[in-house]
PDB file of C-alpha atoms and ligand atoms in Angstrom:
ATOM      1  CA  UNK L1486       3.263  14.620  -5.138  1.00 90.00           C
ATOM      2  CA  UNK L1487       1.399  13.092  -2.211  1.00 97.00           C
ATOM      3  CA  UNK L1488       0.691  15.421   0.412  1.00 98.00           C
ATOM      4  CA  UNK L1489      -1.072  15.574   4.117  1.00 98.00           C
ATOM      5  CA  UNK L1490      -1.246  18.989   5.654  1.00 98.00           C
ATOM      6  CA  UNK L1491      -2.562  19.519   8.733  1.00 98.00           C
ATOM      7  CA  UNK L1492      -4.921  16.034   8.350  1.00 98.00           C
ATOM      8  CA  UNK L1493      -7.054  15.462  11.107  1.00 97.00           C
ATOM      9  CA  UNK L1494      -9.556  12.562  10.932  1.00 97.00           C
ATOM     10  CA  UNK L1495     -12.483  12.069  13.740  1.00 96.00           C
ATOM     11  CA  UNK L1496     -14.824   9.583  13.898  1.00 95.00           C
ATOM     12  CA  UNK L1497     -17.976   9.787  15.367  1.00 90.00           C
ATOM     13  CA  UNK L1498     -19.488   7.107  17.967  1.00 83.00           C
ATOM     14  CA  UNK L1499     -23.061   7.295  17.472  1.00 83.00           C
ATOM     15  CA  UNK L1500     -24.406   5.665  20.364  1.00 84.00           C
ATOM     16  CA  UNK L1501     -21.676   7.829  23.071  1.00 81.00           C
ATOM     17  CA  UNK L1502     -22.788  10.442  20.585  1.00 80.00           C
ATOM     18  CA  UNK L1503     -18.707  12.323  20.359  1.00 85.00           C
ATOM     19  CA  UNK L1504     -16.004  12.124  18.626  1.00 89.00           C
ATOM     20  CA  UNK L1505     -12.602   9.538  18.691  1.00 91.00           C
ATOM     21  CA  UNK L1506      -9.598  11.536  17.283  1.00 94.00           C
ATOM     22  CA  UNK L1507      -8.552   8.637  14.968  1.00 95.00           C
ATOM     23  CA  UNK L1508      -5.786  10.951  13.574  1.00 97.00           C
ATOM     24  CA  UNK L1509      -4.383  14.195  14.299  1.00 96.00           C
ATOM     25  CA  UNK L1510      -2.688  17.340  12.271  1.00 97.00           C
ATOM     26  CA  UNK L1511      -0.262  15.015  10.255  1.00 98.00           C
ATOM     27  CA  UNK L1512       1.627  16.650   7.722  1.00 98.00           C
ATOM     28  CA  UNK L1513       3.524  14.521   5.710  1.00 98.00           C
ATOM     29  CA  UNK L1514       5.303  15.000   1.804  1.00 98.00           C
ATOM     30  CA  UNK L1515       5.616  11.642  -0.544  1.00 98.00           C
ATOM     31  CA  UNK L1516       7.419  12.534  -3.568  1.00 97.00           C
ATOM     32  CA  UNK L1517       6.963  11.516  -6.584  1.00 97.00           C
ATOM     33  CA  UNK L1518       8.145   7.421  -7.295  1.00 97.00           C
ATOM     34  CA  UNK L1519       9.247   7.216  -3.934  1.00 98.00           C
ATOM     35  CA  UNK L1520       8.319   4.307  -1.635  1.00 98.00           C
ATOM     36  CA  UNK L1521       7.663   5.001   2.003  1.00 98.00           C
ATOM     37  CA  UNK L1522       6.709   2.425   4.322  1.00 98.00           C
ATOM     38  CA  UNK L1523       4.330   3.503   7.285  1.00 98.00           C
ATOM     39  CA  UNK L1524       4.568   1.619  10.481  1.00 97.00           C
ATOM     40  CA  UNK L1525       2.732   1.687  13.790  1.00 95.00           C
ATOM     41  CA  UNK L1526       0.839   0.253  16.115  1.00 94.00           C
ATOM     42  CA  UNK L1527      -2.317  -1.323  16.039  1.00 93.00           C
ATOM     43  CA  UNK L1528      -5.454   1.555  16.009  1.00 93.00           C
ATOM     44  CA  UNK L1529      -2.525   4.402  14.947  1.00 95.00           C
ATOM     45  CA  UNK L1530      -4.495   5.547  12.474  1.00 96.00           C
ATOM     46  CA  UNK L1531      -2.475   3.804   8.898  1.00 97.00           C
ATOM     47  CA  UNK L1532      -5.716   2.580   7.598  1.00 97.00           C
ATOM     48  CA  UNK L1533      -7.060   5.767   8.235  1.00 97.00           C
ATOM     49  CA  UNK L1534      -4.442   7.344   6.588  1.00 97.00           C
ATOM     50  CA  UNK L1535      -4.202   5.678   3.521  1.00 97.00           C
ATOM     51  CA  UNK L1536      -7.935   5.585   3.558  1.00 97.00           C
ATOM     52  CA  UNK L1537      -7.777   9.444   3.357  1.00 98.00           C
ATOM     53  CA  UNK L1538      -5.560   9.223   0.596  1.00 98.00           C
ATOM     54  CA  UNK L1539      -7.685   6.608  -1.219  1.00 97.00           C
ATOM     55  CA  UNK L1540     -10.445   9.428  -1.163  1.00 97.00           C
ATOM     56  CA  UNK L1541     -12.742   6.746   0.774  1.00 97.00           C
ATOM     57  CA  UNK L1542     -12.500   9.388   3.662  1.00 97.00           C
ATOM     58  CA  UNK L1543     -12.434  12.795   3.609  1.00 97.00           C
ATOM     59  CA  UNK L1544     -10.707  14.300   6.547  1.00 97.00           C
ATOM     60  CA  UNK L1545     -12.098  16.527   9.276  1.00 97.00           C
ATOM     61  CA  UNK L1546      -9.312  19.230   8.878  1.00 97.00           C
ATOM     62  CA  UNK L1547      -6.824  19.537   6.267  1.00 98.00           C
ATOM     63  CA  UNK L1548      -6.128  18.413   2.785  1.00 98.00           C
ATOM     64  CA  UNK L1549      -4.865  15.608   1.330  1.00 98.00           C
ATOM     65  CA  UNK L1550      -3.333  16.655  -2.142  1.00 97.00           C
ATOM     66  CA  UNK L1551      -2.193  14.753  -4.820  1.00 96.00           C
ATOM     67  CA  UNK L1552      -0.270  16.641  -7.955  1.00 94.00           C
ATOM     68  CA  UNK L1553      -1.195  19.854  -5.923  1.00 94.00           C
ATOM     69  CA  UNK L1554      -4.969  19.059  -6.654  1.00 95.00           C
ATOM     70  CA  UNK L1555      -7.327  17.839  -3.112  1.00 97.00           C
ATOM     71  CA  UNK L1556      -8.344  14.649  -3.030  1.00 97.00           C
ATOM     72  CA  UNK L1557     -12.458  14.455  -3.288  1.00 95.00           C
ATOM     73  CA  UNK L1558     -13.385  10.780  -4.070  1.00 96.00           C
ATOM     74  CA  UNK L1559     -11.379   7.871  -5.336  1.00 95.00           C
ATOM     75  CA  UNK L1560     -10.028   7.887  -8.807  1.00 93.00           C
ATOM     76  CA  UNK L1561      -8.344   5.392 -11.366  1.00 91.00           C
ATOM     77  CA  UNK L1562      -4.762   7.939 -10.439  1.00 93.00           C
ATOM     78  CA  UNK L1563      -4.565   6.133  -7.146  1.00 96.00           C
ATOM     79  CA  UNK L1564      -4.487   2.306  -6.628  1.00 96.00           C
ATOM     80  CA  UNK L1565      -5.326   1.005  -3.541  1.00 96.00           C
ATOM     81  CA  UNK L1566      -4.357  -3.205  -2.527  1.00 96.00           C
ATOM     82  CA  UNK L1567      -5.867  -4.418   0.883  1.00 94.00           C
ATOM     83  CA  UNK L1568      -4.483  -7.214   3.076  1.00 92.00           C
ATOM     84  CA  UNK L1569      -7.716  -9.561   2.158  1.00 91.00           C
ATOM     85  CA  UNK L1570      -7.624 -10.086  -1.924  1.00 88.00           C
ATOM     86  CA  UNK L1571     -10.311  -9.319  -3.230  1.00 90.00           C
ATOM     87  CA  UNK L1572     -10.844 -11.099  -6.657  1.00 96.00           C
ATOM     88  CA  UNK L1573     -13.996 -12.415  -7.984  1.00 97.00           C
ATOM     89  CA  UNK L1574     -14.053 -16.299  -7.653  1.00 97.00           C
ATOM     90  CA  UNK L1575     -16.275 -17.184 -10.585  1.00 98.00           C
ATOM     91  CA  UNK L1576     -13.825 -14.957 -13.191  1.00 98.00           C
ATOM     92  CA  UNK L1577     -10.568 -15.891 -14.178  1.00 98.00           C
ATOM     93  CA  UNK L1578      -7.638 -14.733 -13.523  1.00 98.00           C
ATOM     94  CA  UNK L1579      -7.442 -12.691 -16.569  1.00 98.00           C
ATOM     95  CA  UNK L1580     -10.557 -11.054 -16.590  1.00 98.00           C
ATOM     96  CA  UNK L1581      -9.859 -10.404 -12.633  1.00 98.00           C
ATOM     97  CA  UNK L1582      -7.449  -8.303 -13.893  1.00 98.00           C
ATOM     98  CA  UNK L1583      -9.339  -6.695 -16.906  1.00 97.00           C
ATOM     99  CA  UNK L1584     -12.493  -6.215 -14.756  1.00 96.00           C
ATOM    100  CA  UNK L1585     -11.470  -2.725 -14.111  1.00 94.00           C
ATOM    101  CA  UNK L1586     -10.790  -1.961 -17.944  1.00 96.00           C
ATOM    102  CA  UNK L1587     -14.296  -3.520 -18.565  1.00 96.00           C
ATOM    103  CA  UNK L1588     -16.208  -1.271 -15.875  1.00 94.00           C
ATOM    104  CA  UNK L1589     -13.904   1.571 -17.825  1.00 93.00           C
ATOM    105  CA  UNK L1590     -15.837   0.599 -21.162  1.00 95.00           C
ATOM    106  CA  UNK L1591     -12.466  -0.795 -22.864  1.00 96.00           C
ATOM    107  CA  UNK L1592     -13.217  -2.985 -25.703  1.00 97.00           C
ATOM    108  CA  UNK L1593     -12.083  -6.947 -24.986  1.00 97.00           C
ATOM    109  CA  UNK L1594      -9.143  -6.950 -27.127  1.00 97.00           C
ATOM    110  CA  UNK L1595      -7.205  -3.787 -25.643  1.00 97.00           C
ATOM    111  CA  UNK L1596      -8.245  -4.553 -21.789  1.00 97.00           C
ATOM    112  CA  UNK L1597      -7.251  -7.988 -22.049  1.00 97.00           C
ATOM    113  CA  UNK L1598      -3.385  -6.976 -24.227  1.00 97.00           C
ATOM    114  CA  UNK L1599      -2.974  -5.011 -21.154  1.00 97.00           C
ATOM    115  CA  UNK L1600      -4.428  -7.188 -18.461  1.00 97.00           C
ATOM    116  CA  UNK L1601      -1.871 -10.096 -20.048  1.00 98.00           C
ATOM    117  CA  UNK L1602       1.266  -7.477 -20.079  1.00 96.00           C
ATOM    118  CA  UNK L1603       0.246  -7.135 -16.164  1.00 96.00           C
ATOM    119  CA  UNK L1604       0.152 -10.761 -15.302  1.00 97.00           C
ATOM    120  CA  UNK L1605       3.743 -10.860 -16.921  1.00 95.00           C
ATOM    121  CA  UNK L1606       5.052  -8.193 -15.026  1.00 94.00           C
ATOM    122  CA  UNK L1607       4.015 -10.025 -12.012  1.00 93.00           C
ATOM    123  CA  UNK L1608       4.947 -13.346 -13.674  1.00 94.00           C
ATOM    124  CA  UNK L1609       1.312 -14.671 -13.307  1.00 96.00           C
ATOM    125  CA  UNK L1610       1.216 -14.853 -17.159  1.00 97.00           C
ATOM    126  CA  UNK L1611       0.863 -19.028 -16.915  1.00 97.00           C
ATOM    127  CA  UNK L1612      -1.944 -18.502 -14.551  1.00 98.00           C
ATOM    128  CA  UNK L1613      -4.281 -16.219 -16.953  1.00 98.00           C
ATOM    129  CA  UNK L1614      -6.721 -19.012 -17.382  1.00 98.00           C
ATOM    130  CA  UNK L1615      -6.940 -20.205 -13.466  1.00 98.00           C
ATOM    131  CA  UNK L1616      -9.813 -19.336 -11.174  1.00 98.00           C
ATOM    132  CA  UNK L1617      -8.511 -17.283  -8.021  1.00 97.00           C
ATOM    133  CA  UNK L1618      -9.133 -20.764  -5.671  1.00 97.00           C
ATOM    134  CA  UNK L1619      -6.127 -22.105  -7.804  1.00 97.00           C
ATOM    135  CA  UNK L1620      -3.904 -19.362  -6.682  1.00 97.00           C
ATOM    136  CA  UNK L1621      -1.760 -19.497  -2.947  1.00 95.00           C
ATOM    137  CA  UNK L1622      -2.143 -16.457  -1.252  1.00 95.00           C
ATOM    138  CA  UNK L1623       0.800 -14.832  -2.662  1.00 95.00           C
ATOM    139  CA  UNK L1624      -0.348 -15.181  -5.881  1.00 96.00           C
ATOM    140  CA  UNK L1625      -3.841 -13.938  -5.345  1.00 96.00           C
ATOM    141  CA  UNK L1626      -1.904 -10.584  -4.165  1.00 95.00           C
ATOM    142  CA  UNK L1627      -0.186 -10.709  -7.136  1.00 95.00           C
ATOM    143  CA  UNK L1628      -3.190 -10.811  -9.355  1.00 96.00           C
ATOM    144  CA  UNK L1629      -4.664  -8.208  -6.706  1.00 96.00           C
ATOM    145  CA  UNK L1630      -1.693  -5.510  -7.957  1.00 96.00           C
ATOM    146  CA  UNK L1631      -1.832  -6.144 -11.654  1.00 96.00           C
ATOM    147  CA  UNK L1632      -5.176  -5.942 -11.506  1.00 96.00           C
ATOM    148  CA  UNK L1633      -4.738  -2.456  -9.383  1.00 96.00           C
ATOM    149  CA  UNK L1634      -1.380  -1.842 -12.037  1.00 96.00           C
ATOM    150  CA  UNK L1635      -3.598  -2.294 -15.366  1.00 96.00           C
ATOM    151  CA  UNK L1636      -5.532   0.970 -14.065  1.00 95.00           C
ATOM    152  CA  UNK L1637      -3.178   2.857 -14.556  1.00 94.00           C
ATOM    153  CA  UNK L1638      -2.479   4.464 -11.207  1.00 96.00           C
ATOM    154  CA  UNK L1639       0.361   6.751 -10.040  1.00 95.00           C
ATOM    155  CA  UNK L1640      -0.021   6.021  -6.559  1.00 97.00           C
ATOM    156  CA  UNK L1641       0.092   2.643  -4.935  1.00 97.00           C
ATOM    157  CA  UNK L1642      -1.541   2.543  -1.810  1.00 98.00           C
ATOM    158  CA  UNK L1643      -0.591  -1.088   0.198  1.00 98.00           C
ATOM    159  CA  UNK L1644      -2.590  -1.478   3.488  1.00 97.00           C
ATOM    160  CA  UNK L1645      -0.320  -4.578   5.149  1.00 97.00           C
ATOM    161  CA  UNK L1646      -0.717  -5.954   1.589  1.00 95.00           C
ATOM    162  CA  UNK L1647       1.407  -9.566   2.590  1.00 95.00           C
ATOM    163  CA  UNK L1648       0.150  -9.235   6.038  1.00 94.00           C
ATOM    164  CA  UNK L1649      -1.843 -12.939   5.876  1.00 93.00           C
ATOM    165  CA  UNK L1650       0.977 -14.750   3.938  1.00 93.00           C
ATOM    166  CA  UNK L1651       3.456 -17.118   5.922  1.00 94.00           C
ATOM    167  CA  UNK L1652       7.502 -15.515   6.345  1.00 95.00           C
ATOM    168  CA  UNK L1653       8.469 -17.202   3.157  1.00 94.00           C
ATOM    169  CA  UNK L1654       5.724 -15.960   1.053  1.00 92.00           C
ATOM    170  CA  UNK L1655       5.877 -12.165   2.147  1.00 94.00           C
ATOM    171  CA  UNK L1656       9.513 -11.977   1.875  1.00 95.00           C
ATOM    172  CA  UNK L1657       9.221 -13.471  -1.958  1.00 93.00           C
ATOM    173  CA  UNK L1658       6.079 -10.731  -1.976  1.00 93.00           C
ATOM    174  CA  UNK L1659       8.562  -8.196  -1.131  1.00 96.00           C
ATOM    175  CA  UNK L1660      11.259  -8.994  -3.701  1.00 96.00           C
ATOM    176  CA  UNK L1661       8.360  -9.185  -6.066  1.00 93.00           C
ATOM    177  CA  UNK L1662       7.038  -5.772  -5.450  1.00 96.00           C
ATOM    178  CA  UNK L1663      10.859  -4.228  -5.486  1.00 97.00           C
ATOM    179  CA  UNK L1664      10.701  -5.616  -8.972  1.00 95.00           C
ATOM    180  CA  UNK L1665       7.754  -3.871  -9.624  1.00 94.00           C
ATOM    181  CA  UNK L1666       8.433  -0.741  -8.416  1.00 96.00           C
ATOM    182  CA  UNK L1667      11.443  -0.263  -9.816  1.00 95.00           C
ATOM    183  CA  UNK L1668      10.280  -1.344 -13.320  1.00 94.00           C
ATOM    184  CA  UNK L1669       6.987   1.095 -13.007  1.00 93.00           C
ATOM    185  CA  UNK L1670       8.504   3.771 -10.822  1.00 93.00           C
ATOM    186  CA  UNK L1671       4.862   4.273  -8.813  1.00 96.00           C
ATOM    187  CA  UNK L1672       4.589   6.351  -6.065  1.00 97.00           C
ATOM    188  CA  UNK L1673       4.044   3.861  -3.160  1.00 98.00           C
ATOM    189  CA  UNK L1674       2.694   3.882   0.655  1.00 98.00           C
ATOM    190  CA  UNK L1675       2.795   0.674   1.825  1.00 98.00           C
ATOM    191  CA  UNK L1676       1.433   0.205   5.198  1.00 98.00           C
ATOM    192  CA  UNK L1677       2.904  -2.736   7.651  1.00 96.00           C
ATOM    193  CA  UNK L1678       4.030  -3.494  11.311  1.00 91.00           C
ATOM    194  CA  UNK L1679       6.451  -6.235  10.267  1.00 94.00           C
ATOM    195  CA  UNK L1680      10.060  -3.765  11.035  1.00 96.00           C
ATOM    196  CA  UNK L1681      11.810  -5.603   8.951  1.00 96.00           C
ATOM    197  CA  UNK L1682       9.639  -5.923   5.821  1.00 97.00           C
ATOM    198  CA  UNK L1683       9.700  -1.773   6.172  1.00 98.00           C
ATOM    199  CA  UNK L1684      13.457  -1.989   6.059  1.00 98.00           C
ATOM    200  CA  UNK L1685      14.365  -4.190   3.502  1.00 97.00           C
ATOM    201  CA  UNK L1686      11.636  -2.093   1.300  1.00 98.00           C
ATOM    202  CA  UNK L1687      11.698   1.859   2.533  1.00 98.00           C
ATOM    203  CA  UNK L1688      13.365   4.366   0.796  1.00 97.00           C
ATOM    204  CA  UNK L1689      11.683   6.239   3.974  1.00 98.00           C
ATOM    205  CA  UNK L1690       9.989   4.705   7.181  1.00 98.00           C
ATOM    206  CA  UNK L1691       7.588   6.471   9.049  1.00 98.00           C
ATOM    207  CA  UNK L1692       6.810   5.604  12.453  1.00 98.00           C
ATOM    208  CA  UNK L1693       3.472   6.780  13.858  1.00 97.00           C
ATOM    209  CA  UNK L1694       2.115   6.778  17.577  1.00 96.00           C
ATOM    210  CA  UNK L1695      -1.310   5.773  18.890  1.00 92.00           C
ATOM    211  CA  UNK L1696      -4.251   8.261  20.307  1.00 85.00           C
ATOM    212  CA  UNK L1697      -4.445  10.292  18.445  1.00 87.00           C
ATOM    213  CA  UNK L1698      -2.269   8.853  15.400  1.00 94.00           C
ATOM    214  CA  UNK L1699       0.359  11.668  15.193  1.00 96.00           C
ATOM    215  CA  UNK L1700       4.103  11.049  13.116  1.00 97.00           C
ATOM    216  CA  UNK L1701       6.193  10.068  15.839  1.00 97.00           C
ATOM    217  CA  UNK L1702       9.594   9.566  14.284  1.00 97.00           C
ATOM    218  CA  UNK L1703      11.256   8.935  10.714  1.00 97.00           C
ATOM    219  CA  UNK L1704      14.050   7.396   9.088  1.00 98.00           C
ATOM    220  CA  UNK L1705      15.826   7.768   5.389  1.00 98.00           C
ATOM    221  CA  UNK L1706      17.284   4.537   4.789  1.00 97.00           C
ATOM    222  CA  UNK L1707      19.955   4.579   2.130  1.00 94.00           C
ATOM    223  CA  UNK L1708      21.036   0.891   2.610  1.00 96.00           C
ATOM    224  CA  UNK L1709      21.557  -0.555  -0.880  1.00 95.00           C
ATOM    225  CA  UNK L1710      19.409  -2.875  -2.402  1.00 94.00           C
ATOM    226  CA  UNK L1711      19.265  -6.107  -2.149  1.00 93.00           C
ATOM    227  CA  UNK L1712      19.216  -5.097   1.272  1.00 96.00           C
ATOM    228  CA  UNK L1713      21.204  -7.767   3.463  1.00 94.00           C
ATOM    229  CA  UNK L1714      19.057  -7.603   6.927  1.00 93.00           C
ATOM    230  CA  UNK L1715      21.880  -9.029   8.780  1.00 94.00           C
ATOM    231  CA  UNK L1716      24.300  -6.308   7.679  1.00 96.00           C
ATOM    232  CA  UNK L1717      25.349  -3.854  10.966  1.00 96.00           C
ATOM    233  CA  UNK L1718      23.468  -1.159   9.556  1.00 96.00           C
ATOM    234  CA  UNK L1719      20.455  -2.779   9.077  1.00 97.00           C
ATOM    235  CA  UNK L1720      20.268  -4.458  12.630  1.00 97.00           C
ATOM    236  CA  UNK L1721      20.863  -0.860  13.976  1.00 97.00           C
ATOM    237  CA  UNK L1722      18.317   0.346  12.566  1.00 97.00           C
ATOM    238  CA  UNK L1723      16.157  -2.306  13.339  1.00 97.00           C
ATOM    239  CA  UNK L1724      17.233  -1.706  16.760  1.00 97.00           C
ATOM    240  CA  UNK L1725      16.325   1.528  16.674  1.00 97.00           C
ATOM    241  CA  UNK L1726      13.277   1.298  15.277  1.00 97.00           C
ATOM    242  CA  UNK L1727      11.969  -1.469  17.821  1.00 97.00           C
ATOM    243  CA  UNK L1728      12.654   0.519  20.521  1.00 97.00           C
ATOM    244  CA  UNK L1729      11.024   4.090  18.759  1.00 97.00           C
ATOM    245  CA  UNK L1730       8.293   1.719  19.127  1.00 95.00           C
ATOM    246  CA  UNK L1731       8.111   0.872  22.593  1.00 94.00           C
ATOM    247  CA  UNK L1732       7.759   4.726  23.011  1.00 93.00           C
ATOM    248  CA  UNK L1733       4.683   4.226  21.277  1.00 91.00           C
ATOM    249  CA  UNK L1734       2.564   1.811  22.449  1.00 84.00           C
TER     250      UNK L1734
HETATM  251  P1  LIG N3249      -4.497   1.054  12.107  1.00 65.01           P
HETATM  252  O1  LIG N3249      -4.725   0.798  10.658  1.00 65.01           O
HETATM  253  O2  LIG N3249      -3.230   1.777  12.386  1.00 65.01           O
HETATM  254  O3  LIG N3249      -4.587  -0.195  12.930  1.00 65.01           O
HETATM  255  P2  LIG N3249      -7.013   2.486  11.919  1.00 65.01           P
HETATM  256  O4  LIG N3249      -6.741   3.596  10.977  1.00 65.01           O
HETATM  257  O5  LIG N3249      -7.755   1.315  11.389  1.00 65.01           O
HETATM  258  O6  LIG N3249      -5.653   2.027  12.623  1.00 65.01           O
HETATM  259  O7  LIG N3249      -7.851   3.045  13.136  1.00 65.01           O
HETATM  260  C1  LIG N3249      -7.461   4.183  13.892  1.00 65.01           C
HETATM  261  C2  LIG N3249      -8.508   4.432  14.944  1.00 65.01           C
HETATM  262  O8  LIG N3249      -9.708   4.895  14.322  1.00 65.01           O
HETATM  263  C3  LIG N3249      -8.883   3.189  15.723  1.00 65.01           C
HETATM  264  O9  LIG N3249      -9.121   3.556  17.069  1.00 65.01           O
HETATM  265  C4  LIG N3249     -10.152   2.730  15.061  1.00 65.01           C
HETATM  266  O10 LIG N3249     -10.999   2.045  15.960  1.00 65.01           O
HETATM  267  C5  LIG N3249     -10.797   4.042  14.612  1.00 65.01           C
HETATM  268  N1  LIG N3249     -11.588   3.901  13.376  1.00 65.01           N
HETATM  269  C6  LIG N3249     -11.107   3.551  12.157  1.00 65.01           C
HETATM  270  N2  LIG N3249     -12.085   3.554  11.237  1.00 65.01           N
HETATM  271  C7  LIG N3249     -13.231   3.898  11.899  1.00 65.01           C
HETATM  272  C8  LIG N3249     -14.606   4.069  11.518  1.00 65.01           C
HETATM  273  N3  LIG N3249     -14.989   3.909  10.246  1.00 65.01           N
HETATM  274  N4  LIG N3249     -15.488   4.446  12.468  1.00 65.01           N
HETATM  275  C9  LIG N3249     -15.085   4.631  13.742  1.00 65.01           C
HETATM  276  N5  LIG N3249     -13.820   4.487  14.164  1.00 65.01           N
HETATM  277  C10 LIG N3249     -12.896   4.121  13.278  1.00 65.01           C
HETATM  278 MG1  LIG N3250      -4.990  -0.942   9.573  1.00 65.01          MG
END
């Protein structure tokens, strides 16, 4: 459903006037409703990745394809949620969420039936009336993905989405968006270089290396859900992982 073949990105430095192989020839299938977590290190190239598949890039070589079809620009199919949230102080929660709806020319009643079955879903439906400055920083994410949900999208791209939120928060954060996935069955790349947060969420883990960004390594993990990170299998993996990683930097 989500495809990279043969994706190369450079960018170019103006003032040394040549190119920085950001990321090179990465082929990589995302099937439909599955949830693969991409890890790396810093300046691998995830942004640029999901960026790519956001259609705020376009690559140098190759194709990103969604459905079969190339990815030319961004569109309402594909959902994107950054690590900064970015919601509009001065509206409330609700009409955070409906904004997109509005720019979409739905009428008031329908965008904001849908915004309010969003908010539930990500049990912000007490909060509809709050400004964002009300909200911790958990629950500004939360608004962030019904917001991105009420689109429509059957994508989900996370860039280190919980990334700024303290242990506590992203591992609620997590939980929440397990919830969510499994309720909405999206198609999600989340992006993170917590190992653990990719474990306890992955149904696949994808480990990239650094200049260029190439796929370095990947893992299925069929641990069931809950997962229990202390488990055997899970610290082996873990293990594993961590030192896959080393390799890498
Ligand atoms: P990651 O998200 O894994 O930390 P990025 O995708 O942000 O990595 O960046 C990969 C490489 O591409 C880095 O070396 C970064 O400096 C470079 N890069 C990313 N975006 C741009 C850009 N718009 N212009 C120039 N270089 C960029
Ligand atoms: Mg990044």
């Amino acid at each position: 459903m989500l495809q990279f073949s043969g994706v190369s990105k450079t960018f170019v430095d103006r003032e040394k006037g040549e190119g920085m192989v950001a990321i090179r020839d990465i082929d990589l299938s995302i099937e439909k409703e599955d949830l693969v977590c991409l890890v790396g290190p810093s300046g691998c190239g995830k942004s640029t990745l999901l960026n790519l598949a956001a259609g705020f890039e376009r690559p140098t070589h190759g194709k990103v394809l969604v459905d079969g079809r190339e990815v030319e620009g961004p569109s309402p199919r594909i959902g994107v949620v950054f690590q900064e949230p970015s919601l509009f102080p001065w509206l409330s929660v609700l009409e955070n969420v409906a904004l997109g709806l509005k720019v979409q020319g739905q009428p008031r009643r329908e965008r904001e039936e849908r915004a309010r079955q969003m908010l539930e879903l990500v049990d912000l439906a007490a909060f509809e009336n709050a400004r964002p400055s009300d909200l911790s920083g958990g629950m500004k994410q939360k608004a962030v993905i019904a917001r991105t949900l009420a689109m429509g999208p059957d994508v989900l791209l996370m860039d280190e989405p919980f990334g700024a939120l303290d242990e506590q928060a992203r591992k609620h954060m997590d939980m929440e968006l397990l919830k969510i996935w499994q309720q909405e069955r999206k198609t999600v790349v989340f992006v993170t270089h917590n190992i653990e947060e990719a474990i306890v969420l992955g149904n696949r883990i994808v480990l990239m290396s650094t200049h260029p960004g190439e796929i370095f390594k990947e893992w299925n993990v069929d641990l069931p859900r809950p997962r229990d990170m202390f488990s055997g299998e899970a610290s082996a993996l873990r293990q594993e992982i961590s030192t896959a990683l080393q390799q890498v930097l």
